[in-house]
Amino acid sequence: MQSSENKATLSFSNGAPSVELPIYKGTVGPDVIDIRKLYAQTDMFTYDPGFMSTAACQSSITYIDGDKGELLYRGYPIEQLARNCDYLETCYLLLYGELPNETQKADFTRMVSSHTMVHEQMQFFLRGFRRDAHPMAIMTGLVGAMSAFYRDSADIHNPKHREISAIRLIAKMPTLVAMAYKYTVGEPFAYPQNHLSYAGNFLRMMFATPCQEYKVNPVLEHALDRFFILHADHEQNASTSTVRLCGSSGTNPFAAIAAGVACLWGPAHGGANEAALNMLYDIQKEGGVEKIGEFIKKVKDKNSTVRLMGFGHRVYKNYDPRAKLMQETCDEVLTNLGLGNDPLFKLAKTLEKIALEDEYFVSRKLYPNVDFYSGIVQRAIGIPPTLFTAIFALARTVGWIAQLNEMIADPEYKIGRPRQLFEGSPRRDVKPLGQR
Ligand code: ACO
């Protein structure tokens, strides 16, 4: 950490001595005030529910400038990565800090491809779920269960174990998601084919059946690969922070990633693309474009809980750069599939245009996020909405594991232990049952 000449001074109105706090500079982005010794010096905690002003760690992986609408993985803009690299190159970049050269790419691809099968016993574990279980319930269980199947790479303090479990997780997530899907639709599992690309293999495991030859559509393969790149990491979001906090206890990597999967499930986070698509269906059902005005009215009504799903972001106060790339992919996919006039896509574009010109959204800096178009893309590929969040989890696994490994390798790493402002009862005595 680079110290700044600048220091912060905290003074108190009750005459208690003021405290000087060091300030550190990042390579880009806001400086941070180091409050680690604050409690020892003042007997006070800071209060910041929702981490509105708190940097919980130092990291060199992903940087977001929310005002500019910029997203960088290891310094590279997301637009350049999405246009010039594939998902496995992006995974290599996130894990090791640099883009691979040709040999490194070939070795890494071979390594991931040779770990795509899961322990055969996992399918019997999976078969214990109800057929109508939500795929995220299945994924939380399956990823956690990996700690029982891959115990030889479960020591988080061993760098070799960390590397092997990273590869295992990246390689096996598509297999597990596809198995969860096949199970819920009652079709036989399709084993991975290692000669296919990462996205191509996933498409095949999802949609191939033993009775028909399956040919990967290159446009859909490219679209899915881009979806994976756009979702690969997003610095200290809720699920990543969950993975870090869970992993900080020294638990095994599979358990920590399962915690991330559980967190991602929520509609304010990974569940938003499913919610955004359902919102479009609802508007469509009620009359389509004509009903947008009425819907926007509901969204703006303080007494309603309706939100424009796929809009707004804690960090982006500008257009989410991933949303633009996803809209481009949406166009490509729909054109390839002959769905250029898809009413849902038209509805989404009109809704976006109206919201972007509306004072309510403009004044609150609410712009489309990546989820606004990703549901339409996935639906066109044939992926059911209930699987959207599981596919997001698949793509984000590399980010989670890169962040977890970065934390464990950091010499300043400590178990995460937030404090609280206690507002409950002070000490009191238990009365015998008859006197309460
Ligand atoms: N629709 C309508 N109003 C909104 C929306 C929205 N989508 N998002 C925020 N607002 C309003 C809030 O009502 C609030 O208004 P107020 O100041 O009048 O009270 C103001 O904008 C600020 O909103 P907050 O909820 O305080 O912002 P926060 O940063 O906590 O929320 C969040 C971010 C949760 C993403 C929110 O924008 C939201 O719910 N969006 C819809 C869900 C969604 O698309 N989530 C995906 C996030 S991206 C991802 O996880 C990959």
CSV table of C-alpha atoms and ligand atoms in Angstrom, one decimal:
chain,number,residue,atom,x,y,z
A,1,MET,CA,0.0,0.0,0.0
A,2,GLN,CA,1.3,3.4,-0.9
A,3,SER,CA,1.0,6.0,1.9
A,4,SER,CA,-0.1,9.5,1.0
A,5,GLU,CA,1.4,12.7,2.4
A,6,ASN,CA,-2.1,13.7,3.2
A,7,LYS,CA,-3.4,12.6,6.6
A,8,ALA,CA,-6.9,12.7,8.1
A,9,THR,CA,-7.6,14.2,11.5
A,10,LEU,CA,-10.6,13.1,13.4
A,11,SER,CA,-11.7,15.5,16.1
A,12,PHE,CA,-14.4,15.2,18.7
A,13,SER,CA,-16.8,17.9,20.0
A,14,ASN,CA,-16.5,16.5,23.6
A,15,GLY,CA,-12.9,17.6,23.9
A,16,ALA,CA,-11.4,14.1,23.6
A,17,PRO,CA,-8.0,14.3,21.9
A,18,SER,CA,-8.1,14.2,18.1
A,19,VAL,CA,-6.7,11.3,16.2
A,20,GLU,CA,-4.5,11.3,13.1
A,21,LEU,CA,-5.3,8.6,10.5
A,22,PRO,CA,-3.0,7.5,7.7
A,23,ILE,CA,-4.3,7.7,4.1
A,24,TYR,CA,-3.3,5.3,1.3
A,25,LYS,CA,-3.4,5.8,-2.4
A,26,GLY,CA,-4.5,3.1,-4.9
A,27,THR,CA,-3.2,3.1,-8.5
A,28,VAL,CA,-6.6,4.6,-9.5
A,29,GLY,CA,-9.8,5.3,-7.6
A,30,PRO,CA,-10.5,7.0,-4.3
A,31,ASP,CA,-7.8,7.1,-1.5
A,32,VAL,CA,-8.7,5.2,1.7
A,33,ILE,CA,-8.4,6.3,5.3
A,34,ASP,CA,-6.8,3.6,7.5
A,35,ILE,CA,-9.0,3.2,10.5
A,36,ARG,CA,-7.6,-0.1,11.7
A,37,LYS,CA,-6.2,1.4,14.9
A,38,LEU,CA,-9.2,3.6,15.6
A,39,TYR,CA,-10.8,1.3,18.2
A,40,ALA,CA,-7.6,1.0,20.1
A,41,GLN,CA,-7.1,4.8,20.0
A,42,THR,CA,-10.6,6.0,20.7
A,43,ASP,CA,-12.7,3.1,22.0
A,44,MET,CA,-15.1,3.7,19.0
A,45,PHE,CA,-16.0,1.7,16.0
A,46,THR,CA,-17.1,3.1,12.6
A,47,TYR,CA,-20.6,2.5,11.4
A,48,ASP,CA,-21.2,1.6,7.8
A,49,PRO,CA,-24.0,-0.9,7.1
A,50,GLY,CA,-24.0,-1.9,3.4
A,51,PHE,CA,-20.3,-0.9,3.1
A,52,MET,CA,-21.3,2.5,1.5
A,53,SER,CA,-17.9,4.0,2.3
A,54,THR,CA,-15.7,1.1,3.4
A,55,ALA,CA,-13.0,-0.7,1.5
A,56,ALA,CA,-12.9,-4.1,3.1
A,57,CYS,CA,-9.6,-5.3,1.4
A,58,GLN,CA,-6.8,-4.3,-1.0
A,59,SER,CA,-7.1,-6.0,-4.4
A,60,SER,CA,-5.3,-5.8,-7.8
A,61,ILE,CA,-7.9,-7.8,-9.8
A,62,THR,CA,-10.8,-5.7,-10.9
A,63,TYR,CA,-11.4,-1.9,-11.0
A,64,ILE,CA,-14.7,-0.2,-11.6
A,65,ASP,CA,-15.1,3.6,-12.2
A,66,GLY,CA,-18.9,3.8,-11.6
A,67,ASP,CA,-19.1,7.5,-12.6
A,68,LYS,CA,-17.4,6.9,-16.0
A,69,GLY,CA,-19.0,3.5,-16.5
A,70,GLU,CA,-15.6,1.8,-16.8
A,71,LEU,CA,-14.7,-1.8,-15.9
A,72,LEU,CA,-11.1,-3.1,-16.0
A,73,TYR,CA,-9.9,-6.6,-15.3
A,74,ARG,CA,-6.2,-6.4,-14.3
A,75,GLY,CA,-6.2,-3.0,-16.1
A,76,TYR,CA,-7.7,-4.1,-19.4
A,77,PRO,CA,-11.1,-2.5,-20.4
A,78,ILE,CA,-13.9,-5.0,-20.6
A,79,GLU,CA,-14.7,-3.9,-24.1
A,80,GLN,CA,-11.2,-4.9,-25.3
A,81,LEU,CA,-11.4,-8.2,-23.5
A,82,ALA,CA,-14.9,-9.0,-24.8
A,83,ARG,CA,-13.8,-8.2,-28.4
A,84,ASN,CA,-10.3,-9.7,-28.5
A,85,CYS,CA,-10.1,-12.5,-26.0
A,86,ASP,CA,-12.1,-15.6,-25.0
A,87,TYR,CA,-13.4,-16.6,-21.6
A,88,LEU,CA,-10.5,-18.9,-20.8
A,89,GLU,CA,-7.9,-16.2,-21.6
A,90,THR,CA,-10.0,-14.0,-19.3
A,91,CYS,CA,-9.9,-16.6,-16.5
A,92,TYR,CA,-6.1,-16.9,-16.9
A,93,LEU,CA,-5.8,-13.1,-16.7
A,94,LEU,CA,-7.9,-12.9,-13.5
A,95,LEU,CA,-6.1,-15.8,-11.8
A,96,TYR,CA,-2.5,-15.0,-12.8
A,97,GLY,CA,-2.5,-11.3,-13.5
A,98,GLU,CA,-1.4,-11.3,-17.1
A,99,LEU,CA,-3.0,-12.4,-20.4
A,100,PRO,CA,-1.6,-15.7,-21.6
A,101,ASN,CA,0.7,-16.1,-24.6
A,102,GLU,CA,-0.1,-18.9,-27.1
A,103,THR,CA,1.7,-21.7,-25.1
A,104,GLN,CA,0.2,-20.6,-21.8
A,105,LYS,CA,-3.2,-20.4,-23.4
A,106,ALA,CA,-2.9,-23.9,-24.9
A,107,ASP,CA,-1.6,-25.3,-21.6
A,108,PHE,CA,-4.4,-23.6,-19.5
A,109,THR,CA,-7.1,-24.7,-21.9
A,110,ARG,CA,-5.8,-28.3,-21.8
A,111,MET,CA,-5.7,-28.2,-18.0
A,112,VAL,CA,-9.3,-26.9,-17.7
A,113,SER,CA,-10.5,-29.4,-20.4
A,114,SER,CA,-9.0,-32.3,-18.6
A,115,HIS,CA,-10.9,-31.5,-15.4
A,116,THR,CA,-14.4,-31.1,-16.8
A,117,MET,CA,-15.8,-34.5,-15.6
A,118,VAL,CA,-17.2,-34.7,-12.1
A,119,HIS,CA,-16.9,-37.7,-9.7
A,120,GLU,CA,-19.5,-40.2,-10.9
A,121,GLN,CA,-20.9,-40.4,-7.4
A,122,MET,CA,-22.0,-36.7,-7.7
A,123,GLN,CA,-24.9,-37.6,-9.9
A,124,PHE,CA,-26.3,-39.8,-7.1
A,125,PHE,CA,-26.0,-36.9,-4.7
A,126,LEU,CA,-27.8,-34.7,-7.3
A,127,ARG,CA,-30.5,-37.3,-7.7
A,128,GLY,CA,-31.5,-36.7,-4.0
A,129,PHE,CA,-33.0,-33.4,-5.0
A,130,ARG,CA,-36.6,-33.0,-6.0
A,131,ARG,CA,-37.0,-32.7,-9.7
A,132,ASP,CA,-38.6,-29.2,-9.2
A,133,ALA,CA,-35.8,-27.9,-7.0
A,134,HIS,CA,-34.5,-24.4,-8.0
A,135,PRO,CA,-31.2,-24.8,-9.9
A,136,MET,CA,-29.6,-22.5,-7.4
A,137,ALA,CA,-30.6,-24.7,-4.5
A,138,ILE,CA,-29.0,-27.6,-6.4
A,139,MET,CA,-25.9,-25.6,-7.2
A,140,THR,CA,-25.4,-24.4,-3.6
A,141,GLY,CA,-25.6,-28.1,-2.6
A,142,LEU,CA,-23.4,-29.5,-5.4
A,143,VAL,CA,-20.6,-26.9,-5.0
A,144,GLY,CA,-20.5,-27.3,-1.2
A,145,ALA,CA,-20.4,-31.1,-1.8
A,146,MET,CA,-17.3,-30.8,-4.0
A,147,SER,CA,-15.4,-30.4,-0.7
A,148,ALA,CA,-16.4,-34.0,0.1
A,149,PHE,CA,-15.4,-35.3,-3.4
A,150,TYR,CA,-12.1,-33.3,-3.9
A,151,ARG,CA,-10.5,-33.5,-0.5
A,152,ASP,CA,-7.0,-33.6,-2.0
A,153,SER,CA,-7.2,-29.9,-3.0
A,154,ALA,CA,-9.1,-28.6,0.0
A,155,ASP,CA,-6.2,-27.0,2.1
A,156,ILE,CA,-6.6,-23.3,1.4
A,157,HIS,CA,-3.2,-22.6,3.0
A,158,ASN,CA,-1.4,-24.7,0.4
A,159,PRO,CA,-0.8,-22.7,-2.8
A,160,LYS,CA,-0.8,-25.9,-5.0
A,161,HIS,CA,-4.2,-26.9,-3.5
A,162,ARG,CA,-5.5,-23.4,-4.2
A,163,GLU,CA,-4.4,-23.6,-7.9
A,164,ILE,CA,-5.9,-27.1,-8.4
A,165,SER,CA,-9.2,-26.3,-6.8
A,166,ALA,CA,-9.4,-23.1,-8.9
A,167,ILE,CA,-9.0,-25.2,-12.1
A,168,ARG,CA,-11.4,-27.8,-10.8
A,169,LEU,CA,-14.1,-25.2,-10.0
A,170,ILE,CA,-13.8,-23.4,-13.4
A,171,ALA,CA,-13.8,-26.8,-15.3
A,172,LYS,CA,-16.6,-28.5,-13.4
A,173,MET,CA,-19.1,-25.7,-12.9
A,174,PRO,CA,-20.5,-26.0,-16.5
A,175,THR,CA,-20.8,-29.8,-16.0
A,176,LEU,CA,-22.7,-29.2,-12.8
A,177,VAL,CA,-25.0,-26.5,-14.1
A,178,ALA,CA,-25.8,-28.7,-17.2
A,179,MET,CA,-26.5,-31.7,-14.9
A,180,ALA,CA,-28.8,-29.6,-12.7
A,181,TYR,CA,-30.7,-28.6,-15.9
A,182,LYS,CA,-30.9,-32.1,-17.4
A,183,TYR,CA,-32.1,-33.4,-14.0
A,184,THR,CA,-35.0,-30.9,-13.8
A,185,VAL,CA,-36.1,-31.6,-17.4
A,186,GLY,CA,-35.8,-35.4,-17.0
A,187,GLU,CA,-33.2,-35.9,-19.7
A,188,PRO,CA,-30.0,-38.0,-19.5
A,189,PHE,CA,-26.8,-36.2,-18.5
A,190,ALA,CA,-24.5,-35.4,-21.3
A,191,TYR,CA,-20.8,-36.0,-20.5
A,192,PRO,CA,-18.3,-33.2,-21.4
A,193,GLN,CA,-16.5,-33.3,-24.8
A,194,ASN,CA,-13.0,-31.9,-24.3
A,195,HIS,CA,-12.4,-31.0,-27.9
A,196,LEU,CA,-15.1,-28.4,-27.8
A,197,SER,CA,-14.6,-24.8,-26.5
A,198,TYR,CA,-15.6,-24.0,-23.0
A,199,ALA,CA,-18.9,-22.4,-24.1
A,200,GLY,CA,-19.4,-24.9,-26.9
A,201,ASN,CA,-19.0,-27.8,-24.5
A,202,PHE,CA,-21.5,-26.2,-22.1
A,203,LEU,CA,-24.1,-25.7,-24.9
A,204,ARG,CA,-23.7,-29.4,-25.9
A,205,MET,CA,-24.0,-30.6,-22.3
A,206,MET,CA,-27.2,-28.5,-22.0
A,207,PHE,CA,-28.9,-29.3,-25.2
A,208,ALA,CA,-27.6,-32.6,-26.7
A,209,THR,CA,-29.6,-35.8,-26.3
A,210,PRO,CA,-28.4,-39.3,-27.1
A,211,CYS,CA,-30.9,-39.6,-30.0
A,212,GLN,CA,-29.6,-36.8,-32.2
A,213,GLU,CA,-26.3,-35.3,-33.3
A,214,TYR,CA,-25.7,-31.9,-31.7
A,215,LYS,CA,-23.9,-29.2,-33.7
A,216,VAL,CA,-22.7,-26.2,-31.8
A,217,ASN,CA,-24.0,-22.9,-33.3
A,218,PRO,CA,-20.9,-20.6,-33.4
A,219,VAL,CA,-23.0,-17.4,-32.9
A,220,LEU,CA,-24.6,-18.8,-29.8
A,221,GLU,CA,-21.2,-20.2,-28.6
A,222,HIS,CA,-19.6,-16.7,-29.1
A,223,ALA,CA,-22.6,-15.1,-27.3
A,224,LEU,CA,-22.3,-17.4,-24.3
A,225,ASP,CA,-18.5,-16.9,-24.2
A,226,ARG,CA,-19.0,-13.1,-24.1
A,227,PHE,CA,-21.7,-13.5,-21.4
A,228,PHE,CA,-19.1,-15.5,-19.3
A,229,ILE,CA,-16.4,-12.8,-19.9
A,230,LEU,CA,-18.8,-10.0,-18.9
A,231,HIS,CA,-19.8,-11.8,-15.6
A,232,ALA,CA,-16.3,-13.1,-14.7
A,233,ASP,CA,-15.6,-10.7,-11.9
A,234,HIS,CA,-16.9,-7.4,-10.5
A,235,GLU,CA,-14.6,-6.5,-7.6
A,236,GLN,CA,-16.1,-6.5,-4.1
A,237,ASN,CA,-19.8,-7.2,-4.8
A,238,ALA,CA,-22.0,-9.0,-2.3
A,239,SER,CA,-21.2,-12.6,-3.4
A,240,THR,CA,-17.4,-11.9,-3.7
A,241,SER,CA,-17.4,-10.3,-0.3
A,242,THR,CA,-19.3,-13.3,1.0
A,243,VAL,CA,-16.6,-15.7,-0.5
A,244,ARG,CA,-13.9,-13.6,1.1
A,245,LEU,CA,-15.6,-13.5,4.5
A,246,CYS,CA,-16.4,-17.2,4.4
A,247,GLY,CA,-12.9,-18.1,3.2
A,248,SER,CA,-11.3,-15.9,5.8
A,249,SER,CA,-12.0,-18.5,8.5
A,250,GLY,CA,-9.7,-20.9,6.6
A,251,THR,CA,-12.5,-23.1,5.3
A,252,ASN,CA,-11.9,-25.0,2.1
A,253,PRO,CA,-12.4,-23.3,-1.3
A,254,PHE,CA,-15.4,-25.3,-2.3
A,255,ALA,CA,-17.3,-24.3,0.9
A,256,ALA,CA,-16.3,-20.6,0.3
A,257,ILE,CA,-17.5,-20.7,-3.3
A,258,ALA,CA,-20.8,-22.4,-2.2
A,259,ALA,CA,-21.4,-19.4,0.1
A,260,GLY,CA,-20.9,-17.1,-2.9
A,261,VAL,CA,-23.4,-19.1,-4.9
A,262,ALA,CA,-25.9,-18.8,-2.1
A,263,CYS,CA,-25.4,-15.0,-1.9
A,264,LEU,CA,-25.7,-14.6,-5.7
A,265,TRP,CA,-29.1,-16.2,-5.7
A,266,GLY,CA,-30.8,-13.1,-4.3
A,267,PRO,CA,-32.9,-10.9,-6.6
A,268,ALA,CA,-31.0,-7.7,-5.9
A,269,HIS,CA,-27.8,-9.5,-7.1
A,270,GLY,CA,-27.6,-12.5,-9.5
A,271,GLY,CA,-31.3,-13.1,-9.5
A,272,ALA,CA,-31.9,-9.8,-11.3
A,273,ASN,CA,-31.7,-11.1,-14.9
A,274,GLU,CA,-34.4,-13.6,-14.3
A,275,ALA,CA,-36.5,-10.8,-12.6
A,276,ALA,CA,-35.8,-8.5,-15.6
A,277,LEU,CA,-37.1,-11.0,-18.1
A,278,ASN,CA,-40.1,-11.8,-16.0
A,279,MET,CA,-40.8,-8.0,-15.8
A,280,LEU,CA,-40.7,-7.8,-19.6
A,281,TYR,CA,-43.1,-10.8,-19.9
A,282,ASP,CA,-45.5,-9.1,-17.5
A,283,ILE,CA,-45.5,-5.9,-19.4
A,284,GLN,CA,-45.9,-7.8,-22.7
A,285,LYS,CA,-48.9,-9.8,-21.2
A,286,GLU,CA,-50.6,-6.6,-20.1
A,287,GLY,CA,-50.4,-5.0,-23.6
A,288,GLY,CA,-46.7,-4.4,-24.4
A,289,VAL,CA,-45.2,-1.1,-25.5
A,290,GLU,CA,-48.5,0.7,-24.9
A,291,LYS,CA,-48.4,-0.2,-21.2
A,292,ILE,CA,-44.8,1.1,-20.6
A,293,GLY,CA,-46.1,4.5,-19.4
A,294,GLU,CA,-48.4,2.8,-16.8
A,295,PHE,CA,-45.5,0.5,-15.6
A,296,ILE,CA,-43.1,3.4,-15.3
A,297,LYS,CA,-45.7,5.2,-13.2
A,298,LYS,CA,-45.8,2.2,-10.8
A,299,VAL,CA,-42.0,2.1,-10.6
A,300,LYS,CA,-42.0,5.8,-9.6
A,301,ASP,CA,-44.7,5.5,-7.1
A,302,LYS,CA,-43.2,5.8,-3.6
A,303,ASN,CA,-46.0,3.5,-2.2
A,304,SER,CA,-45.3,0.7,-4.6
A,305,THR,CA,-42.4,-1.8,-4.3
A,306,VAL,CA,-42.1,-2.3,-8.1
A,307,ARG,CA,-38.6,-1.6,-9.5
A,308,LEU,CA,-37.4,-1.4,-13.0
A,309,MET,CA,-35.4,-4.6,-12.9
A,310,GLY,CA,-32.1,-4.5,-14.8
A,311,PHE,CA,-31.8,-0.8,-14.0
A,312,GLY,CA,-29.6,0.9,-11.3
A,313,HIS,CA,-26.5,-0.3,-9.7
A,314,ARG,CA,-24.7,0.4,-6.4
A,315,VAL,CA,-21.5,1.3,-8.1
A,316,TYR,CA,-22.4,2.4,-11.7
A,317,LYS,CA,-23.9,5.8,-11.8
A,318,ASN,CA,-23.5,5.7,-15.6
A,319,TYR,CA,-24.3,3.2,-18.3
A,320,ASP,CA,-22.9,-0.2,-17.2
A,321,PRO,CA,-20.3,-1.0,-20.0
A,322,ARG,CA,-21.4,-4.6,-19.9
A,323,ALA,CA,-25.0,-3.7,-20.8
A,324,LYS,CA,-23.8,-2.1,-24.1
A,325,LEU,CA,-21.8,-5.3,-25.0
A,326,MET,CA,-24.8,-7.4,-24.0
A,327,GLN,CA,-27.1,-5.4,-26.1
A,328,GLU,CA,-24.8,-5.9,-29.1
A,329,THR,CA,-24.7,-9.6,-28.5
A,330,CYS,CA,-28.5,-9.6,-28.1
A,331,ASP,CA,-28.8,-8.1,-31.6
A,332,GLU,CA,-26.4,-10.7,-33.1
A,333,VAL,CA,-28.1,-13.7,-31.5
A,334,LEU,CA,-31.7,-12.6,-32.4
A,335,THR,CA,-30.6,-11.9,-36.0
A,336,ASN,CA,-28.8,-15.3,-36.3
A,337,LEU,CA,-31.9,-17.1,-35.0
A,338,GLY,CA,-34.2,-15.1,-37.3
A,339,LEU,CA,-35.8,-13.4,-34.3
A,340,GLY,CA,-34.9,-9.8,-35.4
A,341,ASN,CA,-38.5,-8.7,-34.7
A,342,ASP,CA,-38.6,-10.3,-31.3
A,343,PRO,CA,-41.3,-8.3,-29.4
A,344,LEU,CA,-39.6,-8.7,-26.1
A,345,PHE,CA,-36.3,-7.2,-27.4
A,346,LYS,CA,-38.3,-4.3,-29.0
A,347,LEU,CA,-40.1,-3.8,-25.7
A,348,ALA,CA,-36.8,-3.7,-23.8
A,349,LYS,CA,-35.3,-1.2,-26.2
A,350,THR,CA,-38.4,1.1,-25.9
A,351,LEU,CA,-38.5,0.7,-22.1
A,352,GLU,CA,-34.8,1.6,-21.9
A,353,LYS,CA,-35.3,4.7,-24.2
A,354,ILE,CA,-38.2,5.9,-22.1
A,355,ALA,CA,-36.5,5.4,-18.8
A,356,LEU,CA,-33.3,7.1,-20.0
A,357,GLU,CA,-35.2,10.2,-20.8
A,358,ASP,CA,-37.3,10.2,-17.6
A,359,GLU,CA,-36.4,12.7,-14.9
A,360,TYR,CA,-36.9,10.1,-12.1
A,361,PHE,CA,-34.2,7.8,-13.6
A,362,VAL,CA,-31.9,10.7,-14.8
A,363,SER,CA,-31.8,12.4,-11.4
A,364,ARG,CA,-31.0,9.2,-9.6
A,365,LYS,CA,-28.4,8.2,-12.2
A,366,LEU,CA,-30.2,4.9,-12.9
A,367,TYR,CA,-28.9,3.3,-16.1
A,368,PRO,CA,-29.4,-0.2,-17.6
A,369,ASN,CA,-27.1,-2.8,-15.9
A,370,VAL,CA,-25.9,-6.0,-17.5
A,371,ASP,CA,-29.0,-7.9,-16.5
A,372,PHE,CA,-31.3,-5.8,-18.7
A,373,TYR,CA,-30.4,-7.6,-21.9
A,374,SER,CA,-28.8,-10.8,-20.7
A,375,GLY,CA,-32.1,-12.5,-20.0
A,376,ILE,CA,-33.2,-11.9,-23.6
A,377,VAL,CA,-30.0,-13.4,-24.9
A,378,GLN,CA,-30.2,-16.5,-22.7
A,379,ARG,CA,-33.9,-17.0,-23.5
A,380,ALA,CA,-33.1,-16.9,-27.2
A,381,ILE,CA,-30.3,-19.5,-26.7
A,382,GLY,CA,-33.0,-21.8,-25.1
A,383,ILE,CA,-31.9,-21.4,-21.5
A,384,PRO,CA,-34.9,-21.3,-19.1
A,385,PRO,CA,-35.1,-18.3,-16.8
A,386,THR,CA,-34.8,-20.4,-13.6
A,387,LEU,CA,-31.3,-21.4,-14.8
A,388,PHE,CA,-30.0,-17.8,-15.4
A,389,THR,CA,-28.5,-17.3,-12.0
A,390,ALA,CA,-26.8,-20.6,-12.1
A,391,ILE,CA,-25.1,-19.6,-15.3
A,392,PHE,CA,-24.1,-16.3,-13.8
A,393,ALA,CA,-22.6,-18.4,-10.9
A,394,LEU,CA,-20.7,-20.5,-13.4
A,395,ALA,CA,-19.2,-17.4,-15.0
A,396,ARG,CA,-18.4,-15.7,-11.7
A,397,THR,CA,-16.7,-18.7,-10.2
A,398,VAL,CA,-13.3,-17.5,-11.6
A,399,GLY,CA,-13.7,-14.1,-10.0
A,400,TRP,CA,-14.6,-15.6,-6.7
A,401,ILE,CA,-11.7,-18.0,-6.7
A,402,ALA,CA,-9.2,-15.3,-7.9
A,403,GLN,CA,-10.4,-13.0,-5.1
A,404,LEU,CA,-10.3,-15.8,-2.5
A,405,ASN,CA,-6.8,-16.8,-3.5
A,406,GLU,CA,-5.6,-13.2,-3.5
A,407,MET,CA,-6.9,-12.8,0.0
A,408,ILE,CA,-5.3,-15.9,1.4
A,409,ALA,CA,-1.9,-15.0,-0.2
A,410,ASP,CA,-2.1,-11.5,1.3
A,411,PRO,CA,0.3,-11.2,4.3
A,412,GLU,CA,-2.2,-8.8,5.9
A,413,TYR,CA,-5.1,-11.2,5.7
A,414,LYS,CA,-7.1,-11.8,8.9
A,415,ILE,CA,-10.3,-13.5,9.7
A,416,GLY,CA,-13.2,-11.1,8.8
A,417,ARG,CA,-15.0,-10.0,11.9
A,418,PRO,CA,-17.2,-6.9,11.6
A,419,ARG,CA,-18.3,-5.1,14.8
A,420,GLN,CA,-21.7,-3.6,15.7
A,421,LEU,CA,-23.6,-0.8,17.2
A,422,PHE,CA,-25.5,-2.6,19.9
A,423,GLU,CA,-29.1,-1.4,20.5
A,424,GLY,CA,-30.5,-4.4,22.5
A,425,SER,CA,-31.1,-4.7,26.2
A,426,PRO,CA,-28.1,-4.1,28.5
A,427,ARG,CA,-27.4,-6.8,31.1
A,428,ARG,CA,-30.4,-8.1,33.0
A,429,ASP,CA,-31.2,-11.2,35.2
A,430,VAL,CA,-33.2,-14.2,34.2
A,431,LYS,CA,-36.4,-14.5,36.3
A,432,PRO,CA,-37.7,-18.0,37.3
A,433,LEU,CA,-40.3,-19.2,34.7
A,434,GLY,CA,-43.3,-18.5,36.9
A,435,GLN,CA,-42.3,-14.8,37.4
A,436,ARG,CA,-41.9,-13.9,33.7
B,1,ACO,N1,-36.2,1.0,-10.2
B,1,ACO,C1,-36.7,2.1,-9.6
B,1,ACO,N2,-36.1,2.9,-8.7
B,1,ACO,C2,-34.9,2.5,-8.4
B,1,ACO,C3,-34.2,1.4,-8.9
B,1,ACO,C4,-34.9,0.7,-9.9
B,1,ACO,N3,-34.3,-0.4,-10.5
B,1,ACO,N4,-33.0,1.3,-8.4
B,1,ACO,C5,-32.8,2.3,-7.5
B,1,ACO,N5,-34.0,3.1,-7.5
B,1,ACO,C6,-34.2,4.3,-6.7
B,1,ACO,C7,-34.5,3.9,-5.3
B,1,ACO,O1,-35.9,3.8,-5.0
B,1,ACO,C8,-33.9,5.2,-4.6
B,1,ACO,O2,-34.9,6.2,-4.7
B,1,ACO,P1,-35.1,7.3,-3.6
B,1,ACO,O3,-33.7,8.0,-3.5
B,1,ACO,O4,-36.2,8.2,-4.1
B,1,ACO,O5,-35.4,6.6,-2.3
B,1,ACO,C9,-32.7,5.5,-5.4
B,1,ACO,O6,-33.0,5.0,-6.7
B,1,ACO,C10,-31.4,4.9,-4.9
B,1,ACO,O7,-31.6,3.5,-4.8
B,1,ACO,P2,-31.0,2.5,-3.8
B,1,ACO,O8,-31.8,1.2,-3.7
B,1,ACO,O9,-30.6,3.2,-2.5
B,1,ACO,O10,-29.6,2.1,-4.5
B,1,ACO,P3,-28.7,0.9,-4.2
B,1,ACO,O11,-27.3,1.3,-4.6
B,1,ACO,O12,-28.8,0.5,-2.7
B,1,ACO,O13,-29.3,-0.3,-5.1
B,1,ACO,C11,-29.7,-1.9,-6.7
B,1,ACO,C12,-28.7,-0.8,-6.2
B,1,ACO,C13,-30.1,-2.9,-5.6
B,1,ACO,C14,-29.0,-2.7,-7.8
B,1,ACO,C15,-31.0,-1.2,-7.2
B,1,ACO,O14,-30.7,-0.3,-8.2
B,1,ACO,C16,-32.1,-2.2,-7.7
B,1,ACO,O15,-32.8,-2.8,-6.9
B,1,ACO,N6,-32.1,-2.5,-9.1
B,1,ACO,C17,-33.0,-3.5,-9.6
B,1,ACO,C18,-32.4,-4.8,-9.5
B,1,ACO,C19,-31.2,-5.1,-10.4
B,1,ACO,O16,-31.3,-4.8,-11.6
B,1,ACO,N7,-30.1,-5.6,-9.8
B,1,ACO,C20,-28.9,-6.0,-10.6
B,1,ACO,C21,-27.7,-5.4,-10.0
B,1,ACO,S1,-26.4,-5.7,-11.1
B,1,ACO,C22,-25.9,-7.3,-10.7
B,1,ACO,O17,-26.0,-7.8,-9.6
B,1,ACO,C23,-25.2,-8.1,-11.8
